[in-house]
Structures are given as structure tokens and as C-alpha cells.
Short mmCIF file of C-alpha atoms and ligand atoms in Angstrom, two decimals:
data_model
loop_
_atom_site.label_atom_id
_atom_site.label_comp_id
_atom_site.label_asym_id
_atom_site.label_seq_id
_atom_site.Cartn_x
_atom_site.Cartn_y
_atom_site.Cartn_z
CA MET M 284 35.12 34.62 11.98
CA LYS M 285 32.70 35.80 15.21
CA PRO M 286 32.13 33.31 17.39
CA TYR M 287 28.33 34.47 17.44
CA LEU M 288 28.19 33.81 13.35
CA ALA M 289 30.55 30.63 13.93
CA ALA M 290 27.38 28.75 16.08
CA PHE M 291 25.02 29.96 13.82
CA ILE M 292 26.09 28.13 10.39
CA SER M 293 26.94 25.04 12.34
CA PHE M 294 23.11 25.84 14.31
CA SER M 295 21.85 25.69 10.77
CA LEU M 296 23.58 22.88 9.54
CA ILE M 297 22.27 20.89 12.51
CA VAL M 298 19.07 21.56 11.37
CA MET M 299 18.82 21.14 7.82
CA THR M 300 20.94 17.81 8.37
CA THR M 301 18.40 17.01 10.63
CA LEU M 302 15.33 17.59 8.00
CA SER M 303 16.74 16.03 5.72
CA ASN M 304 17.15 13.45 7.85
CA THR M 305 13.67 13.57 9.01
CA THR M 306 12.75 13.97 4.89
CA SER M 307 14.64 10.67 3.60
CA ALA M 308 13.75 8.71 6.35
CA GLN M 309 9.75 9.57 4.91
CA THR M 310 10.66 8.76 1.58
CA ARG M 311 12.50 5.98 2.48
CA ARG M 312 9.39 4.51 4.70
CA GLN M 313 6.49 3.63 3.41
CA ALA M 314 3.16 4.85 3.39
CA VAL M 315 0.80 2.08 4.31
CA ASP M 316 -3.34 2.47 5.80
CA LEU M 317 -2.85 0.80 9.35
CA LEU M 318 0.32 -0.22 11.73
CA VAL M 319 0.08 -2.61 14.39
CA LEU M 320 2.63 -1.90 16.86
CA GLY M 321 3.82 -4.01 20.10
CA GLY M 322 3.14 -6.86 21.89
CA THR M 323 3.00 -10.23 21.27
CA ILE M 324 2.33 -11.30 17.74
CA VAL M 325 1.28 -15.11 17.91
CA THR M 326 1.83 -15.63 13.41
CA MET M 327 0.92 -19.55 13.49
CA ASP M 328 2.77 -19.34 10.14
CA GLN M 329 4.70 -22.85 9.37
CA THR M 330 7.41 -22.03 11.85
CA ARG M 331 4.76 -21.02 14.20
CA ARG M 332 6.80 -17.90 14.74
CA VAL M 333 6.33 -15.87 18.78
CA ILE M 334 7.19 -12.51 18.15
CA GLU M 335 7.89 -10.34 21.12
CA ASP M 336 7.30 -6.57 20.40
CA GLY M 337 6.33 -7.10 17.21
CA GLY M 338 4.39 -4.94 14.46
CA ILE M 339 2.79 -5.65 11.46
CA ALA M 340 1.87 -3.75 8.56
CA VAL M 341 -1.74 -3.52 6.72
CA SER M 342 -2.73 -2.23 3.30
CA GLY M 343 -5.61 -2.75 1.12
CA GLY M 344 -6.97 -4.79 3.40
CA ARG M 345 -3.34 -7.60 3.15
CA ILE M 346 -0.84 -7.96 5.23
CA ILE M 347 1.80 -6.15 3.77
CA ALA M 348 4.84 -7.31 6.37
CA VAL M 349 5.20 -8.83 10.37
CA GLY M 350 8.29 -8.56 12.50
CA PRO M 351 10.33 -6.66 15.07
CA ARG M 352 8.22 -3.80 16.12
CA ALA M 353 11.65 -1.74 14.87
CA GLU M 354 11.54 -3.21 11.67
CA ILE M 355 7.85 -2.86 10.69
CA GLU M 356 8.53 0.61 12.36
CA GLY M 357 11.46 1.94 10.49
CA ARG M 358 10.34 0.19 6.96
CA TYR M 359 6.40 1.53 6.89
CA SER M 360 5.11 4.56 8.22
CA SER M 361 1.07 5.41 8.35
CA ARG M 362 -1.52 8.12 9.75
CA GLN M 363 -3.37 4.60 11.81
CA ARG M 364 -1.45 3.13 14.54
CA PHE M 365 -3.03 0.77 16.30
CA ASN M 366 -0.62 0.52 19.96
CA ALA M 367 -0.50 -2.97 21.11
CA THR M 368 1.72 -2.42 23.47
CA GLY M 369 1.41 -5.52 26.32
CA LYS M 370 -1.44 -7.51 24.30
CA VAL M 371 -1.38 -10.39 22.21
CA ILE M 372 -2.30 -10.59 18.70
CA THR M 373 -3.21 -13.54 17.18
CA PRO M 374 -4.91 -14.51 13.34
CA GLY M 375 -8.76 -13.88 13.61
CA LEU M 376 -10.62 -17.43 14.70
CA ILE M 377 -12.47 -19.64 12.03
CA ASN M 378 -16.25 -20.99 13.30
CA GLY M 379 -15.76 -23.81 10.82
CA HIS M 380 -19.38 -24.56 11.18
CA THR M 381 -22.54 -22.47 12.49
CA HIS M 382 -26.51 -22.46 11.27
CA ILE M 383 -25.95 -18.60 12.47
CA PRO M 384 -29.67 -17.16 11.96
CA MET M 385 -30.20 -19.60 15.41
CA VAL M 386 -29.17 -17.58 18.08
CA LEU M 387 -32.51 -17.01 18.19
CA PHE M 388 -33.71 -20.37 18.90
CA ARG M 389 -30.96 -20.62 21.75
CA GLY M 390 -32.16 -22.66 24.36
CA LEU M 391 -35.74 -22.94 23.20
CA ALA M 392 -35.03 -27.23 23.63
CA ASP M 393 -32.36 -28.39 25.28
CA ASP M 394 -31.33 -32.08 26.48
CA LEU M 395 -32.54 -34.05 23.53
CA ASP M 396 -30.25 -36.51 21.09
CA LEU M 397 -30.48 -35.10 17.65
CA GLN M 398 -33.42 -36.46 15.90
CA GLU M 399 -36.15 -35.74 18.94
CA TRP M 400 -34.61 -32.48 18.79
CA LEU M 401 -34.65 -31.91 15.21
CA THR M 402 -37.60 -33.55 14.23
CA LYS M 403 -40.22 -32.14 17.65
CA TYR M 404 -38.74 -29.03 18.08
CA ILE M 405 -36.42 -27.30 16.06
CA PHE M 406 -37.89 -28.43 12.46
CA PRO M 407 -41.33 -27.11 13.80
CA ALA M 408 -40.36 -23.60 15.26
CA GLU M 409 -38.34 -23.18 11.96
CA ALA M 410 -41.63 -23.65 9.77
CA LYS M 411 -43.57 -21.09 11.83
CA ASN M 412 -40.89 -18.38 12.05
CA VAL M 413 -38.44 -18.48 9.99
CA THR M 414 -38.29 -15.55 7.42
CA GLU M 415 -36.10 -13.29 5.94
CA GLU M 416 -36.57 -11.04 8.64
CA PHE M 417 -36.42 -13.79 11.09
CA VAL M 418 -33.10 -14.63 9.69
CA ARG M 419 -31.21 -10.98 9.11
CA VAL M 420 -32.65 -10.30 12.89
CA GLY M 421 -30.80 -13.40 13.78
CA THR M 422 -27.79 -13.80 12.15
CA ARG M 423 -26.82 -9.62 13.66
CA LEU M 424 -27.04 -11.35 17.11
CA GLY M 425 -24.77 -13.84 16.00
CA LEU M 426 -22.51 -11.42 14.05
CA ALA M 427 -21.51 -8.93 17.24
CA GLU M 428 -21.75 -12.02 19.63
CA MET M 429 -18.87 -13.36 16.67
CA ILE M 430 -16.61 -10.53 16.52
CA ARG M 431 -16.84 -9.23 20.47
CA GLY M 432 -15.40 -12.64 20.70
CA GLY M 433 -12.41 -12.30 18.29
CA THR M 434 -14.49 -14.52 15.57
CA THR M 435 -13.49 -13.20 11.76
CA THR M 436 -14.50 -16.11 9.29
CA TYR M 437 -17.37 -18.25 9.89
CA CYS M 438 -18.54 -21.14 7.45
CA ASP M 439 -22.62 -21.07 7.33
CA MET M 440 -25.50 -22.95 6.07
CA TYR M 441 -28.98 -21.59 6.24
CA TYR M 442 -31.99 -20.33 4.70
CA PHE M 443 -31.96 -17.55 3.41
CA GLU M 444 -28.37 -17.57 2.95
CA ASP M 445 -28.52 -14.33 0.69
CA ALA M 446 -29.83 -12.14 3.10
CA ILE M 447 -26.75 -13.32 5.69
CA ALA M 448 -24.44 -12.34 3.34
CA ASP M 449 -25.83 -9.46 2.92
CA GLU M 450 -25.86 -8.85 6.85
CA THR M 451 -22.20 -10.18 6.89
CA ALA M 452 -21.12 -7.95 4.73
CA LYS M 453 -22.28 -4.79 6.24
CA ALA M 454 -20.56 -6.07 9.71
CA GLY M 455 -17.77 -6.40 8.27
CA VAL M 456 -17.08 -10.13 8.77
CA ARG M 457 -15.74 -12.67 6.55
CA GLY M 458 -17.92 -15.75 5.66
CA VAL M 459 -18.09 -18.90 3.70
CA LEU M 460 -22.25 -18.81 3.37
CA GLY M 461 -23.90 -22.02 2.52
CA GLU M 462 -27.79 -21.86 1.17
CA THR M 463 -29.50 -25.36 2.35
CA ILE M 464 -30.95 -27.78 -0.37
CA ILE M 465 -33.13 -30.43 1.29
CA ASP M 466 -35.92 -32.23 0.27
CA PHE M 467 -38.61 -30.60 1.72
CA PRO M 468 -40.25 -27.33 1.52
CA VAL M 469 -38.51 -24.88 3.58
CA ALA M 470 -39.18 -21.06 4.82
CA ASP M 471 -37.56 -19.40 1.10
CA ASN M 472 -37.49 -22.30 -1.37
CA LYS M 473 -40.60 -24.66 -1.82
CA THR M 474 -39.08 -27.29 -4.27
CA ASN M 475 -35.30 -28.19 -5.56
CA ALA M 476 -35.74 -26.20 -8.40
CA GLU M 477 -36.12 -23.04 -6.47
CA GLY M 478 -33.72 -23.68 -4.21
CA MET M 479 -30.99 -24.82 -6.98
CA ALA M 480 -32.61 -21.32 -8.91
CA TYR M 481 -32.42 -19.35 -5.78
CA VAL M 482 -27.92 -20.82 -5.44
CA GLU M 483 -27.28 -20.04 -8.65
CA LYS M 484 -27.95 -16.08 -8.30
CA PHE M 485 -26.59 -16.61 -4.75
CA VAL M 486 -23.26 -17.34 -6.10
CA ALA M 487 -23.12 -14.70 -8.92
CA ARG M 488 -23.66 -11.54 -7.16
CA TRP M 489 -21.31 -12.18 -4.57
CA LYS M 490 -18.62 -13.44 -7.23
CA GLY M 491 -15.35 -12.14 -6.48
CA HIS M 492 -16.61 -10.65 -3.28
CA ASP M 493 -13.27 -9.51 -1.16
CA LEU M 494 -15.46 -10.74 2.76
CA ILE M 495 -17.61 -13.25 1.30
CA VAL M 496 -17.76 -16.35 -0.38
CA ALA M 497 -21.13 -18.04 -1.70
CA ALA M 498 -21.75 -21.72 -1.20
CA ILE M 499 -24.58 -24.73 -1.63
CA ALA M 500 -25.01 -27.00 1.56
CA PRO M 501 -26.85 -29.79 0.31
CA HIS M 502 -27.80 -30.29 4.04
CA ALA M 503 -27.29 -34.07 4.55
CA PRO M 504 -26.82 -37.01 3.19
CA TYR M 505 -30.40 -38.33 4.52
CA THR M 506 -32.52 -35.24 3.58
CA VAL M 507 -30.68 -34.83 0.17
CA SER M 508 -31.60 -37.63 -2.75
CA GLU M 509 -28.64 -39.13 -4.84
CA GLU M 510 -30.01 -36.99 -7.61
CA HIS M 511 -30.05 -33.74 -6.05
CA LEU M 512 -26.34 -34.64 -4.99
CA LYS M 513 -24.59 -35.20 -7.84
CA ALA M 514 -26.52 -32.38 -8.76
CA VAL M 515 -25.58 -29.88 -6.30
CA ARG M 516 -21.27 -31.44 -7.16
CA ALA M 517 -22.18 -30.41 -10.80
CA PHE M 518 -22.88 -26.61 -9.76
CA SER M 519 -19.96 -26.31 -8.01
CA ASP M 520 -17.99 -28.31 -10.44
CA ARG M 521 -18.99 -25.56 -13.04
CA THR M 522 -19.37 -22.28 -10.49
CA GLY M 523 -16.42 -23.29 -8.18
CA ALA M 524 -18.40 -22.66 -5.08
CA PRO M 525 -17.57 -24.90 -2.05
CA ILE M 526 -19.90 -27.17 -0.69
CA VAL M 527 -21.00 -27.46 2.70
CA THR M 528 -22.47 -30.14 4.30
CA HIS M 529 -23.19 -32.74 7.92
CA ILE M 530 -21.36 -35.59 7.44
CA SER M 531 -21.99 -39.02 9.65
CA GLU M 532 -23.21 -36.94 12.84
CA THR M 533 -24.67 -39.75 14.29
CA LYS M 534 -24.47 -43.23 15.40
CA ARG M 535 -27.73 -43.71 13.38
CA GLU M 536 -27.27 -41.75 10.33
CA LEU M 537 -23.91 -44.48 10.20
CA ASP M 538 -26.83 -47.15 10.71
CA ASP M 539 -29.71 -46.63 8.29
CA SER M 540 -26.70 -45.43 5.80
CA ILE M 541 -25.23 -49.19 6.21
CA LYS M 542 -28.97 -50.15 5.63
CA ALA M 543 -30.55 -48.17 2.99
CA LYS M 544 -27.34 -47.94 0.63
CA GLY M 545 -25.45 -50.90 1.63
CA ALA M 546 -22.31 -48.19 3.10
CA SER M 547 -21.33 -45.78 5.73
CA PRO M 548 -22.36 -41.92 4.60
CA VAL M 549 -18.95 -40.90 3.66
CA ALA M 550 -18.36 -44.37 1.00
CA TYR M 551 -22.29 -43.73 0.18
CA LEU M 552 -20.99 -40.33 -1.03
CA ASP M 553 -17.68 -41.27 -2.46
CA ARG M 554 -19.54 -43.89 -4.84
CA ILE M 555 -22.42 -41.21 -6.31
CA GLY M 556 -19.18 -39.10 -7.03
CA PHE M 557 -20.14 -36.21 -4.32
CA LEU M 558 -16.57 -35.89 -2.52
CA ASN M 559 -13.72 -33.52 -3.57
CA SER M 560 -11.23 -30.86 -2.51
CA ARG M 561 -14.11 -28.01 -2.29
CA VAL M 562 -16.64 -30.16 0.07
CA ILE M 563 -16.38 -28.74 3.98
CA ALA M 564 -18.32 -31.50 6.07
CA ALA M 565 -19.53 -30.87 9.51
CA HIS M 566 -19.14 -33.03 12.49
CA MET M 567 -17.23 -36.93 10.83
CA VAL M 568 -18.41 -38.24 14.57
CA TRP M 569 -19.03 -41.64 12.75
CA PRO M 570 -16.35 -42.65 10.17
CA GLN M 571 -15.65 -46.60 9.86
CA GLY M 572 -13.12 -48.47 7.93
CA SER M 573 -11.50 -46.74 4.73
CA ASP M 574 -13.23 -43.33 5.62
CA ILE M 575 -10.84 -41.47 6.71
CA ALA M 576 -8.86 -42.52 3.70
CA ILE M 577 -11.12 -41.83 1.31
CA LEU M 578 -11.09 -38.09 2.80
CA LYS M 579 -7.78 -37.34 2.93
CA SER M 580 -7.94 -38.83 -1.25
CA ARG M 581 -10.40 -36.48 -1.68
CA GLY M 582 -8.90 -34.07 -0.11
CA VAL M 583 -12.33 -33.34 2.41
CA GLY M 584 -12.70 -30.75 4.79
CA VAL M 585 -13.48 -31.99 8.15
CA VAL M 586 -15.18 -29.21 10.89
CA HIS M 587 -15.40 -30.54 14.14
CA ASN M 588 -18.17 -29.58 16.62
CA PRO M 589 -17.37 -30.66 20.05
CA GLN M 590 -19.63 -28.80 22.38
CA SER M 591 -22.79 -29.94 20.21
CA ASN M 592 -21.36 -33.23 19.71
CA MET M 593 -21.25 -33.55 23.54
CA LYS M 594 -24.83 -31.60 24.27
CA LEU M 595 -26.48 -34.18 21.20
CA ALA M 596 -24.83 -37.31 22.71
CA SER M 597 -23.84 -37.58 19.06
CA GLY M 598 -20.31 -39.45 20.19
CA VAL M 599 -16.75 -38.09 20.55
CA ALA M 600 -15.43 -38.17 16.81
CA PRO M 601 -12.56 -39.73 16.04
CA VAL M 602 -10.01 -36.31 15.42
CA PRO M 603 -6.81 -37.28 17.08
CA LYS M 604 -6.59 -40.43 14.59
CA MET M 605 -8.26 -37.60 11.80
CA LEU M 606 -4.56 -35.70 12.25
CA THR M 607 -2.23 -37.76 12.43
CA GLU M 608 -3.87 -39.11 8.90
CA LYS M 609 -3.22 -35.50 8.19
CA ILE M 610 -7.08 -35.10 7.52
CA LEU M 611 -7.93 -31.36 6.97
CA VAL M 612 -9.69 -30.01 10.58
CA GLY M 613 -10.84 -27.54 11.64
CA LEU M 614 -13.02 -26.51 14.90
CA GLY M 615 -16.62 -25.22 15.04
CA THR M 616 -19.20 -24.47 17.17
CA ASP M 617 -22.63 -25.67 15.59
CA GLY M 618 -25.74 -22.99 15.34
CA ALA M 619 -26.76 -21.75 19.20
CA ALA M 620 -29.68 -24.12 19.39
CA SER M 621 -27.24 -26.74 19.96
CA ASN M 622 -24.42 -25.12 21.55
CA ASN M 623 -25.57 -22.64 23.40
CA ASP M 624 -23.48 -20.12 21.92
CA LEU M 625 -20.78 -19.13 19.02
CA ASN M 626 -17.84 -18.94 21.18
CA MET M 627 -14.83 -20.53 19.30
CA TRP M 628 -12.68 -20.21 22.93
CA GLU M 629 -15.18 -22.48 24.36
CA GLU M 630 -14.47 -24.77 21.84
CA MET M 631 -11.32 -25.10 21.75
CA ASP M 632 -11.14 -25.55 25.85
CA THR M 633 -13.86 -28.52 25.52
CA VAL M 634 -11.62 -29.94 22.14
CA ALA M 635 -8.44 -30.33 23.79
CA LYS M 636 -9.93 -31.43 27.17
CA LEU M 637 -12.93 -34.11 25.37
CA HIS M 638 -9.89 -35.44 23.64
CA LYS M 639 -7.79 -36.22 26.81
CA VAL M 640 -10.57 -37.09 28.99
CA PHE M 641 -11.92 -39.56 25.85
CA SER M 642 -8.52 -41.27 25.07
CA GLY M 643 -6.89 -41.08 28.23
CA ASP M 644 -3.84 -39.47 26.97
CA PRO M 645 -3.46 -36.05 28.02
CA LYS M 646 -1.08 -35.34 25.67
CA VAL M 647 -3.16 -36.01 22.61
CA ILE M 648 -4.10 -32.46 22.03
CA SER M 649 -2.18 -29.96 22.83
CA ALA M 650 -3.38 -26.24 24.04
CA GLN M 651 -0.95 -25.26 20.22
CA GLU M 652 -2.87 -27.63 18.24
CA ALA M 653 -6.41 -26.89 19.76
CA PHE M 654 -5.09 -23.19 18.90
CA GLU M 655 -4.22 -24.45 15.17
CA LEU M 656 -7.67 -25.97 15.28
CA ALA M 657 -9.38 -22.62 15.18
CA THR M 658 -6.45 -21.23 12.95
CA ILE M 659 -5.24 -22.62 10.37
CA ARG M 660 -6.25 -25.39 10.54
CA GLY M 661 -9.44 -24.40 10.91
CA ALA M 662 -8.64 -21.88 7.46
CA GLU M 663 -7.28 -25.37 5.59
CA ALA M 664 -10.77 -27.11 6.55
CA LEU M 665 -12.58 -24.97 4.54
CA HIS M 666 -10.13 -24.56 1.74
CA LEU M 667 -8.86 -20.73 2.39
CA GLU M 668 -5.50 -21.65 3.75
CA LYS M 669 -4.14 -19.07 1.28
CA GLU M 670 -6.26 -16.33 1.81
CA ILE M 671 -6.37 -16.64 6.37
CA GLY M 672 -5.41 -18.75 9.42
CA SER M 673 -2.30 -17.19 9.89
CA LEU M 674 -0.28 -13.69 9.85
CA GLU M 675 1.89 -13.14 7.17
CA THR M 676 2.82 -11.46 3.93
CA GLY M 677 0.27 -11.40 1.29
CA LYS M 678 -2.91 -12.99 3.90
CA ARG M 679 -5.89 -10.68 4.92
CA ALA M 680 -5.63 -8.54 7.17
CA ASP M 681 -7.98 -10.44 10.07
CA LEU M 682 -6.18 -10.44 13.33
CA LEU M 683 -7.39 -10.33 16.90
CA VAL M 684 -5.51 -7.89 19.79
CA ILE M 685 -6.35 -8.96 22.80
CA ASP M 686 -6.28 -7.67 26.29
CA ARG M 687 -3.38 -9.44 28.78
CA ASP M 688 -4.33 -7.59 31.51
CA THR M 689 -7.29 -9.81 33.58
CA LEU M 690 -6.88 -11.44 36.39
CA ASN M 691 -7.64 -15.04 34.68
CA GLN M 692 -4.76 -14.26 32.22
CA ILE M 693 -2.05 -13.26 34.99
CA PRO M 694 1.06 -14.37 35.11
CA LEU M 695 1.91 -15.76 31.69
CA TYR M 696 4.27 -18.55 31.09
CA ASN M 697 2.70 -20.18 27.49
CA VAL M 698 1.14 -18.49 25.18
CA TYR M 699 -1.15 -20.92 23.63
CA SER M 700 -2.22 -22.19 26.82
CA ASP M 701 -3.37 -19.07 28.24
CA LEU M 702 -4.91 -19.11 24.61
CA VAL M 703 -6.63 -22.24 24.72
CA TYR M 704 -6.84 -23.04 28.14
CA ALA M 705 -7.32 -19.18 29.92
CA THR M 706 -8.49 -16.40 27.37
CA LYS M 707 -11.97 -15.77 27.73
CA ALA M 708 -14.08 -14.54 24.83
CA SER M 709 -14.63 -10.88 26.92
CA ASP M 710 -10.31 -10.67 26.49
CA VAL M 711 -10.69 -9.58 23.21
CA GLU M 712 -9.92 -6.25 22.77
CA SER M 713 -9.95 -5.28 19.48
CA VAL M 714 -10.86 -6.95 16.04
CA ILE M 715 -9.97 -6.12 12.63
CA ILE M 716 -11.06 -7.81 9.70
CA ASN M 717 -9.76 -7.26 6.13
CA GLY M 718 -7.54 -4.50 7.56
CA ARG M 719 -10.63 -2.81 8.39
CA ILE M 720 -10.96 -2.28 12.21
CA VAL M 721 -14.97 -3.93 13.08
CA MET M 722 -14.55 -3.40 17.37
CA ARG M 723 -12.05 -1.30 18.87
CA ASN M 724 -11.62 -1.03 22.69
CA ARG M 725 -14.46 -3.39 22.95
CA ARG M 726 -16.43 -1.02 21.10
CA LEU M 727 -18.28 -2.41 17.77
CA LEU M 728 -18.04 -0.16 15.21
CA THR M 729 -20.41 -1.59 12.55
CA LEU M 730 -23.50 -3.17 14.44
CA ASN M 731 -25.44 -1.38 16.96
CA GLU M 732 -25.77 -2.95 20.00
CA THR M 733 -28.93 -1.89 21.63
CA THR M 734 -31.17 -2.16 18.82
CA ILE M 735 -29.66 -5.66 18.16
CA LYS M 736 -30.62 -6.88 21.60
CA ALA M 737 -34.35 -5.13 21.17
CA ASP M 738 -35.47 -7.02 17.99
CA ALA M 739 -33.93 -10.35 19.17
CA ARG M 740 -36.13 -9.99 22.25
CA ALA M 741 -38.88 -9.37 20.38
CA PHE M 742 -38.74 -12.30 18.39
CA ARG M 743 -38.62 -14.37 21.71
CA ASP M 744 -42.24 -13.25 22.58
CA LYS M 745 -43.46 -14.38 18.82
CA ILE M 746 -41.79 -17.76 18.49
CA ILE M 747 -42.78 -18.81 22.10
CA LYS M 748 -46.72 -17.42 20.30
CA SER M 749 -46.63 -19.57 17.87
CA LEU M 750 -45.15 -22.72 19.51
CA THR M 751 -48.13 -21.80 22.02
CA THR M 752 -50.47 -22.04 19.37
CA SER M 753 -49.19 -25.45 17.60
CA ALA M 754 -49.51 -27.29 21.18
CA SER M 755 -53.11 -26.34 21.40
CA PRO M 756 -55.08 -27.31 18.08
ZN1 LIG U 200 -25.23 -28.19 11.94
#
């Protein structure tokens, strides 16, 4: 054989072998919708695995695999690849308690206690201003703020909740959304019968939706009668809808309950058969006696709102004790009128520091525990821990890519310490919810920020006018 011919044959063999290797590698690798590759993955799984140079494969809105980058790249291929090298990847944050359209009342009345704030300012402002349009505009503003701050799931209670669900689904955000039931006429429903009919349709409409869990939200045991609370529980038993409510927020609520019902709010609700593992209870600042044992035995989810409780001087919820007793505890902002933002990074920082100073023990809530409250424990409090709260195979693909190159995060020693005490909402770079990218490199992809700001500012003028008119009859 002539040398050049031998060289040609061996070259052809190499090309063919390479081609066939590539083809077999491609056929071996499973095609998925999205690959997130590189970076430090904070999984929040059972062993709290943190993977350096990790990878996540996403398909059909769910996480198909999480592991070292090389392993994920070897097993999966995708046209959509997200390079997260040098970043931190975490589960999306869970805001366990909001009244999202109340962002339009942000800063309207501050520095008051709950009773004065509610009765003199918030209830009158709501009576004059809350319409479906108000709710939609406020919801879009709140959604944009939450996406920018890395919140991928929120639990809400307000009026026109069907419109809130509609805006939330359009923005691609996950929500447990509760239509308010309260014993006085409100913007969307004038009677309890109207409220219950609304909820019936609302829950049926969103059944089985990928993002929206429609819920029923009796405002509180002091604003909803025993008869109506029992009807709420019966509705929830029949439909499976979660029950979102406020329980034991202030000392006054506790004292009034003992006076009127001879029991704390928790004991009273248990006595009438209201509590179960579909209940999500915001606040729980004043549990008494056997209340914590009741919450545990009924499987009630509790949402702690440290900044709102501090601002309204409602008190300090016994969160360390609830954690020791293995109560399902999550974290929330409450409405922006009592906070005044929807920023879960601030809430994590506050929860750790508030309980340290209150107990005199700096070890009482660690940075990792604070991060758990906003992720996996938050999911447990919403009874959604099988679906969200950690980055694990089979769960919904709700995740954040966090910039690690901002001044406030340099250098990095401990990832939880960094996330809880140093990371800011503005460090969130990209957000993926149910496998869909809703913010990429700080650009919102599902909402128009310019329009949202203009619409919200227009409402400010209307609200001021409505309150001035009422002040001078
Ligand atoms: Zn609230």
C-alpha cells in the first residue's frame, strides 16, 4: 500500500470513529428543556447538599436531575443552556403571607398599632379604592417586585382573588391564593353567601393548574363568626382547598378571645373543629398553654412575619420554640402596607437577628435555619413540600441564579451566611419558575415594568383624593 493511501484510510477511520462516537453520545444523552450548568447549587434537600460546579436538568416544568456538572452534561442535552458559572443557584423563595395588591397602599399610614392602622386607615382606604382594576394593577406591581427579589411562590389573601390568580398565572409565578371571607361587606362580595359562591367558582376554575392553588381565606377568628368558620372548613373538606387565615396576631386578639370565648384563638378554633393540615395560619405571635401542641397535632402551617410584627409592635412570635416542637413554620412579608416591601431577603435577615436579640442567644436561629424558613420549611408551612422548596429530582423547577460578583458578597466563606446576612434582592440575576425563565440577567420577561410603574403611580393620586374627600364631609 502506498503511504499516502494508508494515511488516507487511517484518517477516514478516525473521522468515522469520531462521528460514530458523537452520534452515540448524542443518542445516549436525553434531550431536556433546559440545562443550568456551573455554579454552586444550594439544594436544601434532606441532607442540605451543596454542590460545587453543579448542574440541573429541567423538563416539563420539573427537575429531572441535580448533580455535578460533568455528570449532568454527560447524561442530558438541551438547546437551552444556562451558564451559571461563578453564581449561586438556590430554590426560589417562598413568601408565606401577603396581601399583594396592598403594595398600592405602601407608606399610606405607618407607625401605628394594628387596630388603629386597620380601622382608621386601611379598612376605609380599601372601602373607597378596591376594585378589580386596583387589584390587577397592585398585583402586577407586587409580582414584578417579587420576581426581582427571587420570590417564586407566594401565599396571598385579598379580594378579587380570581383576578390576582389571573395576573399571577400570566406572569408565570406560583401562588396559593385565598379569596377573603369576612363578616362585613367588602369590595367584591357584600354578604357571606356571595363570598362563598365566589370561592366555589374560583376554586373550581383553577383546579389542577400548574401554578395556581386556589384557597379560601377567612380573615381571622375575630372577623368571621363560628358558623361561617365551620362552613369554611366544610368547604375545604369537600374541595381540598387550603385555608389561609390570620391567627393570634396581637395581645388584644388573645385577650378579647379569652373574654368572649373563654379560650385562646387557637384553642377556640380547635374546639369548633376548624384546624387541620390544610390550614395556613399567619402570625401566631401569642400562642398560649397547649396551643403549640394543638398546632402540632393538627398539622397546621404557621407563617411568621417578623418585620410586620415589629412594625405594628404586635410582639415576637415564639419561633425558636415552634421549631423545637417541629411545628411547620415558614416566613412571610405580610402586605406591603405593614412592612413596607415584599422582600424575603430582608425577612430572612430579620428573623435571624430578631430572635437572637429577643432571646439573648445568638445561636437561637442560624443562617441556615433562616434560609430554610424561606425555602423548604416555607414549603412545609404551605403544605407544598412535595412540590417545591428544594432542588431535587421530581420537584417543580423553581430556582434562582444569584450574582456572586457584587461588592456586598465578596469574599464568600459560608454560603448560608452570605445568603442570609449579605445577599440583597438586587443580587438575584435570573429566576426560573416551573421551568420557565421569568427573569434573565435582571430583565423581566413576563411583565412590562414601565407600564406597571405608570399604572401604580396613577392609583396613588386616586387614593389620596379619595381619602381627602372623606376627611372633609
Ligand atoms: Zn396579613
